[in-house]
Short mmCIF file of C-alpha atoms and ligand atoms in Angstrom, two decimals:
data_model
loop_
_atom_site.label_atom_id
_atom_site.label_comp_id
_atom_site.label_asym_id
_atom_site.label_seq_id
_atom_site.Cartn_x
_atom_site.Cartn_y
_atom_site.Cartn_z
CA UNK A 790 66.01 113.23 101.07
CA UNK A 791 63.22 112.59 98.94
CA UNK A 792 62.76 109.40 96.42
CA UNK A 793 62.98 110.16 92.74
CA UNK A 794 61.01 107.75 90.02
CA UNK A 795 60.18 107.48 86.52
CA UNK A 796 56.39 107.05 86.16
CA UNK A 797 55.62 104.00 84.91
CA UNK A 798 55.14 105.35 81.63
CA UNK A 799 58.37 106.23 81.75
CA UNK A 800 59.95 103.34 81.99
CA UNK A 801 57.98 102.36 78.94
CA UNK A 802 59.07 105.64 77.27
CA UNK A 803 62.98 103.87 78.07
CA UNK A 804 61.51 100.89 76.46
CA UNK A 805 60.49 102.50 73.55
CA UNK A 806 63.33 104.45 72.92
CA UNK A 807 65.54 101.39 73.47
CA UNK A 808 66.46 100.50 70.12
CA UNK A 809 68.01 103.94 69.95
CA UNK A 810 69.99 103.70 73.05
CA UNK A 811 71.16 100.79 70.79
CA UNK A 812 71.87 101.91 67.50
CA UNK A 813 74.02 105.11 69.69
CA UNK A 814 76.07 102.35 70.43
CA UNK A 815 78.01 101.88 66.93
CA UNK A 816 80.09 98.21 68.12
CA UNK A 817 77.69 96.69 70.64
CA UNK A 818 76.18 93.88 68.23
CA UNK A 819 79.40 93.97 66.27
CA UNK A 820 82.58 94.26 67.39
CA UNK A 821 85.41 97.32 64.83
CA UNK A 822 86.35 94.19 62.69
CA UNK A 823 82.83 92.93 61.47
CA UNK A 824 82.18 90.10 64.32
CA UNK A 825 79.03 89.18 65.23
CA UNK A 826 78.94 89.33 69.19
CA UNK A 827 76.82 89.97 72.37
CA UNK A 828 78.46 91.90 74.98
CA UNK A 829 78.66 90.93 78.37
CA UNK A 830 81.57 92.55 79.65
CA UNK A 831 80.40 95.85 80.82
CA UNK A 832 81.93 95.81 83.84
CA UNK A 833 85.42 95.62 82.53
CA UNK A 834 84.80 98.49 79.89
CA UNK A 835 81.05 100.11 78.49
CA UNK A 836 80.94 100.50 75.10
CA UNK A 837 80.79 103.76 73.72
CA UNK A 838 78.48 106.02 71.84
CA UNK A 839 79.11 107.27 68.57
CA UNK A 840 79.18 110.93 69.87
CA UNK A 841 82.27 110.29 72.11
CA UNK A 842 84.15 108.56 69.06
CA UNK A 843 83.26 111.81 66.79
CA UNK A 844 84.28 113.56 69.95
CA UNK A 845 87.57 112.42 70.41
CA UNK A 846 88.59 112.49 66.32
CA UNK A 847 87.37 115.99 66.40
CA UNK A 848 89.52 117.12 69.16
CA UNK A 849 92.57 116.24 67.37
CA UNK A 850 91.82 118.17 64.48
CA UNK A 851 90.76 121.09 66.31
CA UNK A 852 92.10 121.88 69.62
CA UNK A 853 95.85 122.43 70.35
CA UNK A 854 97.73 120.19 72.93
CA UNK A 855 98.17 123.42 75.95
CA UNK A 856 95.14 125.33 76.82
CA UNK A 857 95.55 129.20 76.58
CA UNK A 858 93.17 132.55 76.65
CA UNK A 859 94.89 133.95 72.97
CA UNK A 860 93.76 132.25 69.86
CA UNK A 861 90.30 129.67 68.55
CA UNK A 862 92.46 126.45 69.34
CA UNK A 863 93.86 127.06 72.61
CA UNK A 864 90.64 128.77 73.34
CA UNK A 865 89.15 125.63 72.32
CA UNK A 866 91.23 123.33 74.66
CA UNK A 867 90.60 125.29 77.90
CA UNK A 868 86.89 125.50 77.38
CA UNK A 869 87.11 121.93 76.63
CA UNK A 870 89.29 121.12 80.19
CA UNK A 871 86.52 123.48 81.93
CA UNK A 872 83.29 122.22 80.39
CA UNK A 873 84.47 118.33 80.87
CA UNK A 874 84.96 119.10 84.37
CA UNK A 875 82.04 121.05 84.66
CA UNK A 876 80.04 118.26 83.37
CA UNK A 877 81.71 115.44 85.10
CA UNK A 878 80.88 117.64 88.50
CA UNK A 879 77.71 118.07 87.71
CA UNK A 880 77.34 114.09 86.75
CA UNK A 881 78.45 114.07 90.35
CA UNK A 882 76.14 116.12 91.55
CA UNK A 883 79.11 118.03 93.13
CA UNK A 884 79.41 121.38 94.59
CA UNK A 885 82.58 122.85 92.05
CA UNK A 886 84.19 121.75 89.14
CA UNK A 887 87.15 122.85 90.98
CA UNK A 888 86.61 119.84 92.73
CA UNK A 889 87.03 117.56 89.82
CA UNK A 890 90.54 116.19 89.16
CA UNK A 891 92.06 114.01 85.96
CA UNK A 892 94.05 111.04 86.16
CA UNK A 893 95.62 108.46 83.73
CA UNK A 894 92.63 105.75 85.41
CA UNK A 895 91.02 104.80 88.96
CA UNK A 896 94.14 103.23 89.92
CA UNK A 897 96.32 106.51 89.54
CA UNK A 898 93.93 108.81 90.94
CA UNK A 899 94.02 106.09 94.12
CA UNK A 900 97.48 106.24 94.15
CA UNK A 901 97.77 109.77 94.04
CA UNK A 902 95.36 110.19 96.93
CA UNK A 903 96.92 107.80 98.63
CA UNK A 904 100.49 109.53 98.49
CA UNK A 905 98.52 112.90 99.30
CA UNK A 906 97.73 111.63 102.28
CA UNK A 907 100.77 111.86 104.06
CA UNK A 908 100.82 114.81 106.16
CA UNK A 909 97.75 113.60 108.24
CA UNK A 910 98.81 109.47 108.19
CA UNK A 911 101.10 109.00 111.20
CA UNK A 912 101.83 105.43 112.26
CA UNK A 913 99.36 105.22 115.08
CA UNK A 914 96.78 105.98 112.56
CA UNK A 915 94.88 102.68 110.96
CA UNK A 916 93.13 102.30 107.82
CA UNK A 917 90.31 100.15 106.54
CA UNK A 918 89.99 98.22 103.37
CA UNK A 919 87.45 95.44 102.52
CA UNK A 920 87.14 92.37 100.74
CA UNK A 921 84.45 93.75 98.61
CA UNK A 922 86.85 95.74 96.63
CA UNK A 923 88.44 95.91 93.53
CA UNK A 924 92.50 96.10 93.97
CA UNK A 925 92.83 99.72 92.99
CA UNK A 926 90.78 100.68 96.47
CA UNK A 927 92.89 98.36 98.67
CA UNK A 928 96.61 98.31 96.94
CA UNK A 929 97.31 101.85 97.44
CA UNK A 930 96.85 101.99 101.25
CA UNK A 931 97.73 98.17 101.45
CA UNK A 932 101.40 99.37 99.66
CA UNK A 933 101.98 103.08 100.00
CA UNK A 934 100.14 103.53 103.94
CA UNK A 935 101.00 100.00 105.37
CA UNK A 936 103.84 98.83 104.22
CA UNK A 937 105.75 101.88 103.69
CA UNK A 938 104.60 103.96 106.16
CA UNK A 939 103.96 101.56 109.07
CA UNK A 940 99.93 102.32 109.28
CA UNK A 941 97.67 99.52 110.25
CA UNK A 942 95.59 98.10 107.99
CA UNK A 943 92.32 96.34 108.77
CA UNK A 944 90.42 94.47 106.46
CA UNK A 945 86.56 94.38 106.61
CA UNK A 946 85.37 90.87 105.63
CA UNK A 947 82.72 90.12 102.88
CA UNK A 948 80.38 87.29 102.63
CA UNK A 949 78.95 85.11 99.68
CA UNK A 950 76.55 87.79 98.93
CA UNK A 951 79.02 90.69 98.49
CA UNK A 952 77.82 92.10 102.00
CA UNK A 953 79.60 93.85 104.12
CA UNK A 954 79.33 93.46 107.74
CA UNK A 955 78.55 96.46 109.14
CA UNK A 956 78.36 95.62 113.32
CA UNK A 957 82.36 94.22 111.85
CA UNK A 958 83.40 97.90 110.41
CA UNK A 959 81.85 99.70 113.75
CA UNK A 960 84.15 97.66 115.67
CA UNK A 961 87.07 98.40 113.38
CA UNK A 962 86.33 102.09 113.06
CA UNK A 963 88.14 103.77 116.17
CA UNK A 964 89.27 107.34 117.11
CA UNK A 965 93.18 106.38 115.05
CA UNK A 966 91.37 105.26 111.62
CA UNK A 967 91.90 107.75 109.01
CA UNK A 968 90.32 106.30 106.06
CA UNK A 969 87.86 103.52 105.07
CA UNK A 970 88.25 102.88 101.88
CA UNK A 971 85.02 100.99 100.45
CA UNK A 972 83.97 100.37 97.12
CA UNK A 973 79.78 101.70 95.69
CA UNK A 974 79.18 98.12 94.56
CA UNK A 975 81.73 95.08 94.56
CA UNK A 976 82.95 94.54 90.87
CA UNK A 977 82.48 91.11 90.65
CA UNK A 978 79.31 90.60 91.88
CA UNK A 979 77.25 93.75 91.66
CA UNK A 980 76.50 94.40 95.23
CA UNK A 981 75.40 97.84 96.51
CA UNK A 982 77.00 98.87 99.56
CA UNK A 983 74.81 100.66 102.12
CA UNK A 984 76.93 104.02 101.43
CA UNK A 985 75.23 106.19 104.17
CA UNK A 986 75.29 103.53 106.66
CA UNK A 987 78.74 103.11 106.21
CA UNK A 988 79.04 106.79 105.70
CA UNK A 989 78.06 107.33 109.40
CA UNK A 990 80.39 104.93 110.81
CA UNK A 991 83.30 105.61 109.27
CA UNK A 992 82.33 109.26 110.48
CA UNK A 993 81.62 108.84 114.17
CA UNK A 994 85.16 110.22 115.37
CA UNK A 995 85.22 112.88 113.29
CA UNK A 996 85.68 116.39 114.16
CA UNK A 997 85.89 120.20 113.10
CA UNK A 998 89.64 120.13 113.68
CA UNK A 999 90.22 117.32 111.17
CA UNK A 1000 90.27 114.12 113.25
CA UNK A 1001 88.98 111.19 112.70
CA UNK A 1002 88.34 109.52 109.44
CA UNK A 1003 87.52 110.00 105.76
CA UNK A 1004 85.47 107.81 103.13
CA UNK A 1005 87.33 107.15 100.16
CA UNK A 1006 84.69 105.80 98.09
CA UNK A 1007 85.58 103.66 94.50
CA UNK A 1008 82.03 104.54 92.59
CA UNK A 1009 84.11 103.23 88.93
CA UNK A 1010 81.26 99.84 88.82
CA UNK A 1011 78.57 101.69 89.62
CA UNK A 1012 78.87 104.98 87.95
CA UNK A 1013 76.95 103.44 84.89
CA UNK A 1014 74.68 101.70 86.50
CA UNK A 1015 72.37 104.62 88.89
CA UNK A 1016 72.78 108.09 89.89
CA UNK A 1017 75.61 109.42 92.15
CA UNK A 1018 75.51 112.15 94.70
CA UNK A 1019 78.70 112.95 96.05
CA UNK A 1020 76.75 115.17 99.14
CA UNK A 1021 73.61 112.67 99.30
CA UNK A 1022 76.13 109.72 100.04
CA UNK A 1023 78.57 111.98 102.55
CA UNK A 1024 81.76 110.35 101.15
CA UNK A 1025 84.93 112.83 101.09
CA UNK A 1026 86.65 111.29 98.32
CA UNK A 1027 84.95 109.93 94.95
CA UNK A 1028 86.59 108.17 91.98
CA UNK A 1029 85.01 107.02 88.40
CA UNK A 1030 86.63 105.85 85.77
CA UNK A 1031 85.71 107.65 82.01
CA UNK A 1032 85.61 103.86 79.87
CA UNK A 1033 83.18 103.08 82.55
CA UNK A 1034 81.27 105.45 81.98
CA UNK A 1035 80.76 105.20 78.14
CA UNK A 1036 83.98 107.00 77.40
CA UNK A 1037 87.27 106.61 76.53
CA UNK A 1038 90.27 105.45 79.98
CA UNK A 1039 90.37 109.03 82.15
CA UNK A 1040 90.40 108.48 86.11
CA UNK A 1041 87.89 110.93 87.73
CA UNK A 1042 88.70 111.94 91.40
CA UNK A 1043 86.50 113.76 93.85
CA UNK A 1044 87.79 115.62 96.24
CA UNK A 1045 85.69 117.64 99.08
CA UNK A 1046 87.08 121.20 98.75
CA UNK A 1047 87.84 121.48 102.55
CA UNK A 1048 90.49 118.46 102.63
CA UNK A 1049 92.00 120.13 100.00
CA UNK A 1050 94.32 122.61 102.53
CA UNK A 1051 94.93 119.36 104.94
CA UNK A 1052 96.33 117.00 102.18
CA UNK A 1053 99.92 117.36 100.02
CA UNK A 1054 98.97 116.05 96.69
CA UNK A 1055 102.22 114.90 94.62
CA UNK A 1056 102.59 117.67 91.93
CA UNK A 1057 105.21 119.41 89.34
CA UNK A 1058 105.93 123.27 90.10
CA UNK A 1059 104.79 125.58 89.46
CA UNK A 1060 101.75 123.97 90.07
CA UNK A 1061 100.83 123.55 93.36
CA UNK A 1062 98.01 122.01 95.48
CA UNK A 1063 96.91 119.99 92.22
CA UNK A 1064 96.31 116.37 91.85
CA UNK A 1065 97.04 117.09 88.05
CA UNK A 1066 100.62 116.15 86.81
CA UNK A 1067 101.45 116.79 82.80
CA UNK A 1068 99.42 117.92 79.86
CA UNK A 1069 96.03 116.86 79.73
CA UNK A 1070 94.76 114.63 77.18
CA UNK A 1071 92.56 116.74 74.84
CA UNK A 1072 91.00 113.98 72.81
CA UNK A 1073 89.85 112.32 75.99
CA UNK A 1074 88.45 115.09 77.55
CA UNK A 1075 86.32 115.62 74.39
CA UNK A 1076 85.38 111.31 74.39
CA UNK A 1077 84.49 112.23 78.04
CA UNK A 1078 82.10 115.04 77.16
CA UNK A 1079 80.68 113.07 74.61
CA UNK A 1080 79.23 110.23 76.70
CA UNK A 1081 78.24 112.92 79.13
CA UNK A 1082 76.29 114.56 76.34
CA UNK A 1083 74.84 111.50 75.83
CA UNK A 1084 73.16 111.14 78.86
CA UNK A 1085 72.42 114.26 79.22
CA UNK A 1086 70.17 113.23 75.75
CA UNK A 1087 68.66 110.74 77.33
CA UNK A 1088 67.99 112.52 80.23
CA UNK A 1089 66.04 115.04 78.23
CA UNK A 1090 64.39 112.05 76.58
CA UNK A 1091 62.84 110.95 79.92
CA UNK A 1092 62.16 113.97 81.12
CA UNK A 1093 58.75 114.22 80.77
CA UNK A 1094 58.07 110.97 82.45
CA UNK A 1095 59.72 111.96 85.54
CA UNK A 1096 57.69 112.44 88.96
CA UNK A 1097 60.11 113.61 91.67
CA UNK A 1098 60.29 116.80 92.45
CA UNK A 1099 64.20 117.24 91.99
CA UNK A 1100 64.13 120.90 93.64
CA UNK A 1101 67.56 119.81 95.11
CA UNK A 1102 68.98 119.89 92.13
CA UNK A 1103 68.44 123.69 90.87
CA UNK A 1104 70.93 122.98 87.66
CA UNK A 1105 69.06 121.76 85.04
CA UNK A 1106 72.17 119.25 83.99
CA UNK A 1107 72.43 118.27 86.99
CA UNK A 1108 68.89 117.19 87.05
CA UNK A 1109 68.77 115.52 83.33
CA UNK A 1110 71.91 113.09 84.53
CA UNK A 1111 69.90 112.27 87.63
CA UNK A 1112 67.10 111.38 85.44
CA UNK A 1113 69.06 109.49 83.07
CA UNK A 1114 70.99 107.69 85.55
CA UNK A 1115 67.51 106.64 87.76
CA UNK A 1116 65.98 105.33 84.46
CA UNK A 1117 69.01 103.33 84.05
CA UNK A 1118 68.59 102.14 87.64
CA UNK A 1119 64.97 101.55 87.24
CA UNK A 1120 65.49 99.45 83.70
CA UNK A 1121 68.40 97.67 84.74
CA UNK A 1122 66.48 96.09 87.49
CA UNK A 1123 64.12 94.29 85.15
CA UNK A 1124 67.21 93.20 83.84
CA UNK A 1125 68.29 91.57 86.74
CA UNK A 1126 65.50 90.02 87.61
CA UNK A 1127 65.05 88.27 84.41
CA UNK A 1128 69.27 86.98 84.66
CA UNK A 1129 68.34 85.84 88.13
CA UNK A 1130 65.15 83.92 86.94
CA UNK A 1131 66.84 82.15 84.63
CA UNK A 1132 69.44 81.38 86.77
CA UNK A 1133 67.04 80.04 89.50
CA UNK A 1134 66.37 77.45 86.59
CA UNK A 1135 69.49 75.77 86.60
CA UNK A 1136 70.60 72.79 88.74
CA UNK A 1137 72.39 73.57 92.05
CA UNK A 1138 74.87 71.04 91.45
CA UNK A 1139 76.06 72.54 88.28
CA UNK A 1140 75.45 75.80 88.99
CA UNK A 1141 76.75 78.52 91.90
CA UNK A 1142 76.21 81.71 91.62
CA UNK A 1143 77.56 84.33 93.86
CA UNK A 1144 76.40 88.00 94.92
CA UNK A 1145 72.54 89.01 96.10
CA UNK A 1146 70.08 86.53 94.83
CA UNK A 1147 67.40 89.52 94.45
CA UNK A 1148 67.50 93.01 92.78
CA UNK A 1149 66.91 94.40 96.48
CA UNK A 1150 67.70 92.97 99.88
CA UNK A 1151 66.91 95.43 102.22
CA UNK A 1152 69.32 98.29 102.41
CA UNK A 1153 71.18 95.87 99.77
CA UNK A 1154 70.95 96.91 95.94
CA UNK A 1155 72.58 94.78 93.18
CA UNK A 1156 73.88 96.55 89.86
CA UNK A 1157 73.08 93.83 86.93
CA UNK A 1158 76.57 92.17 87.06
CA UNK A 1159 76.60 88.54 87.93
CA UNK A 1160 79.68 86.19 89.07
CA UNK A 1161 79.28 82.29 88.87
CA UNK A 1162 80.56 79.00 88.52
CA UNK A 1163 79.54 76.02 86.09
CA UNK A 1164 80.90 72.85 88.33
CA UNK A 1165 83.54 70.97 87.03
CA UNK A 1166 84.49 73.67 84.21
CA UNK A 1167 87.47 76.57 85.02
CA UNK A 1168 86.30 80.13 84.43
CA UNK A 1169 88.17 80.47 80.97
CA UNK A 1170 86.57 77.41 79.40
CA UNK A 1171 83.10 78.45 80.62
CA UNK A 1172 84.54 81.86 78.73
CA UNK A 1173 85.88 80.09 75.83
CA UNK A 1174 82.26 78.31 75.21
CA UNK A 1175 80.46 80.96 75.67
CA UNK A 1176 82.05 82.71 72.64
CA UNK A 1177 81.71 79.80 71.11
CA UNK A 1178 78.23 78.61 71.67
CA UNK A 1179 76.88 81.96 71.73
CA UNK A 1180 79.08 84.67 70.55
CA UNK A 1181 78.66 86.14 74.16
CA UNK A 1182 81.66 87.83 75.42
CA UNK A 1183 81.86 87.63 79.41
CA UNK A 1184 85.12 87.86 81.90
CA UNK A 1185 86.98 84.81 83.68
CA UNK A 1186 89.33 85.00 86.93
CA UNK A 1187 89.89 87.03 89.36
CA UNK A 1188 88.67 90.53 87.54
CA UNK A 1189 90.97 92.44 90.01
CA UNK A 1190 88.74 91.78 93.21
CA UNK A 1191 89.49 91.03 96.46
CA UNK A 1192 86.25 89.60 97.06
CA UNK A 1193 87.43 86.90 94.23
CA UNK A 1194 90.89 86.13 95.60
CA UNK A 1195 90.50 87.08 99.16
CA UNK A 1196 87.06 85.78 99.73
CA UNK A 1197 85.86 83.34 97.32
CA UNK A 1198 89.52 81.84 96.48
CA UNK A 1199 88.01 80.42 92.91
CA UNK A 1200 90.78 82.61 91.23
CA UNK A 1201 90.09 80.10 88.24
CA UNK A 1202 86.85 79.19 88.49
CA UNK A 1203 84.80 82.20 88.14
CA UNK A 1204 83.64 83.87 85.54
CA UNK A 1205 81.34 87.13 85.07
CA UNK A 1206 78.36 88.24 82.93
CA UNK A 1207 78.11 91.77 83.88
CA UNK A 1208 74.95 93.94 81.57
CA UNK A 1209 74.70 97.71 80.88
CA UNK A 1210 71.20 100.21 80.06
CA UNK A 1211 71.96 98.91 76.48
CA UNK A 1212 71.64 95.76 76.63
CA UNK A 1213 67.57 93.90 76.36
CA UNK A 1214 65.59 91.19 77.62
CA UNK A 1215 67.22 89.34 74.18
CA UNK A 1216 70.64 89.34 75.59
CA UNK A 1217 69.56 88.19 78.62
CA UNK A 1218 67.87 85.01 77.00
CA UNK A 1219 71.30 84.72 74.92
CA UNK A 1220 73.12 84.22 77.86
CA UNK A 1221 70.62 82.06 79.84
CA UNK A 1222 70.18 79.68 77.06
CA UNK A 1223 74.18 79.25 76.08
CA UNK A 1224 74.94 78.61 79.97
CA UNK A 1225 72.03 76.02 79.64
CA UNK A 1226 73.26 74.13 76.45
CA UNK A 1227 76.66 74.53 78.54
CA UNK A 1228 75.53 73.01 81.81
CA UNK A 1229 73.54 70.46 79.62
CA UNK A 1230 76.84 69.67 77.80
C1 LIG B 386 85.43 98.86 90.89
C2 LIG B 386 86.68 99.22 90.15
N1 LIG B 386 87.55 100.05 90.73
C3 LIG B 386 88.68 100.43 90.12
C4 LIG B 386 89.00 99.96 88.87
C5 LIG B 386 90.28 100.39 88.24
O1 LIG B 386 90.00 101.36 87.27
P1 LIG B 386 91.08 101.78 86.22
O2 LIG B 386 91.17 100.70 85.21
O3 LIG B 386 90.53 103.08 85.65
O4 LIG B 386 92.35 101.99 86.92
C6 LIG B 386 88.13 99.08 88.22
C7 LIG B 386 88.47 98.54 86.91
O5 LIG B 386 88.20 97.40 86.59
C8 LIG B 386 86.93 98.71 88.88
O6 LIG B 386 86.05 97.87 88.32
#
């Protein structure tokens, strides 16, 4: 598969066009009541364009709750269900919409896999979970396969870095796993996973009659943070979350049309072979589309700029979110470098941080979120003084990860700065120089 950039100008043209990535962003520099704040806390919810909020308002007004073929509204609320999973597909860089299904979050659409998994999970089977992973990839096969259903669970260690190891997964991988479950990049520390590698491992058993096992891969970190390909990274199952993704809470699931037939989704006749249960939720939808169409503007932005040749991706949506979503890749970096420069500045007895020390590592990426520890402080008053010194709003604890609890055991100790495409070279200094007057405190 061929490599995709942004000529350098382009990255300047992203520069450029920065402060309007910015001002799209209605309560990034102020939060709905007025307060002055910088936002650090990407990774536990993106903040979302004005053309999503318009979205959603608008949907109430004009579309009717049930979708139907007779009438503008209802008319309006099934193209709306299509087109959002249309777009979401093509965001996805999947082969259908049809493959696209809606869930409350990530942590229902897990659960629903999970409990569609049942007619190929027997108790001789085994599934894999890892320490890199945020709760909503390990819980459901943790709860629903092994405890209830008797399956084996292995559990793939992580080290300090957020790396998995991957001679450790071939030797848990054998002809009875079923699933490895494995998150894009580890939540609380912004590690990439080496999808393809892990891809091919997790595959080695696998066969035209269904044996073997299937990737279950949670993308919710790093949907905002580069472009996904759903074929390119030969996972079978996919889920993103919509508020992590500039949009309102909607759980996006992925699922490879040909496990459709082999799995028995949960679902409410007279409706059959869906993931789906209940009415959807209009205004959503509409938020969803909205932050879509947002990067689809940004994608036409860059356009110009761009040097790949992209022929794999005949659609021209398609094409503007991979666009977008590089350019994001390609900016955040310079972000990251500049967080871990400063960081390299403060002392190591103070100081720990935790995740890759570079942007790239080998087949190792880091997405700009960053997980660390002032000495002698707890996680929530490191929180508590960055708000105060600095207005900067960053998460404490455990942030749902096993890598936290499981791996790091600093439950209390941690606490995140995690950074999205809108955020600048000045927030980065914000937060480098309030953990400095905190560390000089
Ligand atoms: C990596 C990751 N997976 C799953 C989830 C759960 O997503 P949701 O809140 O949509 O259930 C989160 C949310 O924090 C997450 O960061």
């Amino acid at each position: 598969m061929q490599e995709h950039n942004l000529k350098s100008e382009g990255l300047k043209a992203f520069e450029e066009y920065h402060q309007t990535v910015r001002s799209s962003f209605p309560f990034l520099e102020r939060d709905g009541e007025g307060n002055p704040r910088v936002y650090l806390d990407s990774a536990a919810g993106t903040q979302v364009p004005k053309v999503s909020v318009e979205a959603m308002a608008k949907a109430y007004a004009e579309s009717r709750a049930q979708p139907s073929d007779i009438g503008p509204s209802g008319r309006r609320t099934r193209d709306l269900i299509w087109r959002t999973r249309e777009l979401l597909a093509k965001f996805l860089a999947a082969p259908s919409p049809d493959e696209i299904s809606f869930h409350l979050s990530t942590t229902h659409s897990l659960l629903n896999l999970a409990i569609a998994f049942h007619p190929i999970v027997h108790k001789h089977h085994n599934v894999v979970v890892t320490d890199a992973d945020h709760f909503a990839n390990v819980s459901p096969w943790e709860r629903i396969l092994g405890e209830r259903r008797g399956v084996e669970i292995r559990r793939l260690g992580v080290n300090d870095q957020g790396q998995v190891d991957l001679d450790q997964l071939r030797s848990l991988v054998d002809v009875n796993t079923r699933i490895v479950a494995v998150t894009y990049a580890a939540n609380a520390v912004g590690t990439v996973m080496p999808i393809r590698q892990i891809a091919e491992i997790t595959h080695r058993f696998r066969d035209d009659s269904g044996n073997g096992a299937y990737l279950v891969l949670d993308a919710v970190h790093h949907a905002f943070h580069g472009p996904i390909d759903v074929r390119q990274s030969q996972c079978d199952f996919l889920t993103i979350s919509g508020y992590k993704l500039f949009g309102p809470v909607l759980g996006v699931l992925w699922v490879k049309k040909e496990h459709m037939e082999r799995l028995d989704p949960y679902y409410v006749v007279p409706n059959p072979n869906s993931f789906e249960q209940g009415s959807w939720n209009n205004a959503v939808l509409a938020g969803m589309q909205g932050a879509l169409g947002y990067l689809l503007n940004l994608g036409s932005h860059l356009a110009p700029f761009w040097s790949g040749e992209l022929q794999e991706y005949r659609d021209p949506e398609t094409r503007l979110f991979k666009i977008a979503m590089t350019a994001i890749e390609q900016y955040e970096r310079e972000l990251s470098a500049a967080v871990l420069r400063g960081f390299a500045k403060f002392p190591e007895d103070r100081f720990r941080m935790y995740g890759l020390k570079t942007v790239e590592d080998g087949m190792w990426l880091r997405d700009p979120t960053f997980c660390f520890e002032v000495l002698g402080k707890t996680g929530t008053e490191v929180q508590q003084l960055c708000w105060e010194l600095g207005n900067i709003e960053v998460a404490d604890g455990d942030v749902f990860s096993a890598m936290v609890r499981r791996h790091l055991r600093k439950l209390d100790l941690v606490s995140r700065a995690s950074f999205a495409h809108y955020d600048d070279l000045r927030t980065v200094r914000a937060l480098t120089s309030t953990l400095g007057k905190i560390l000089a405190s």
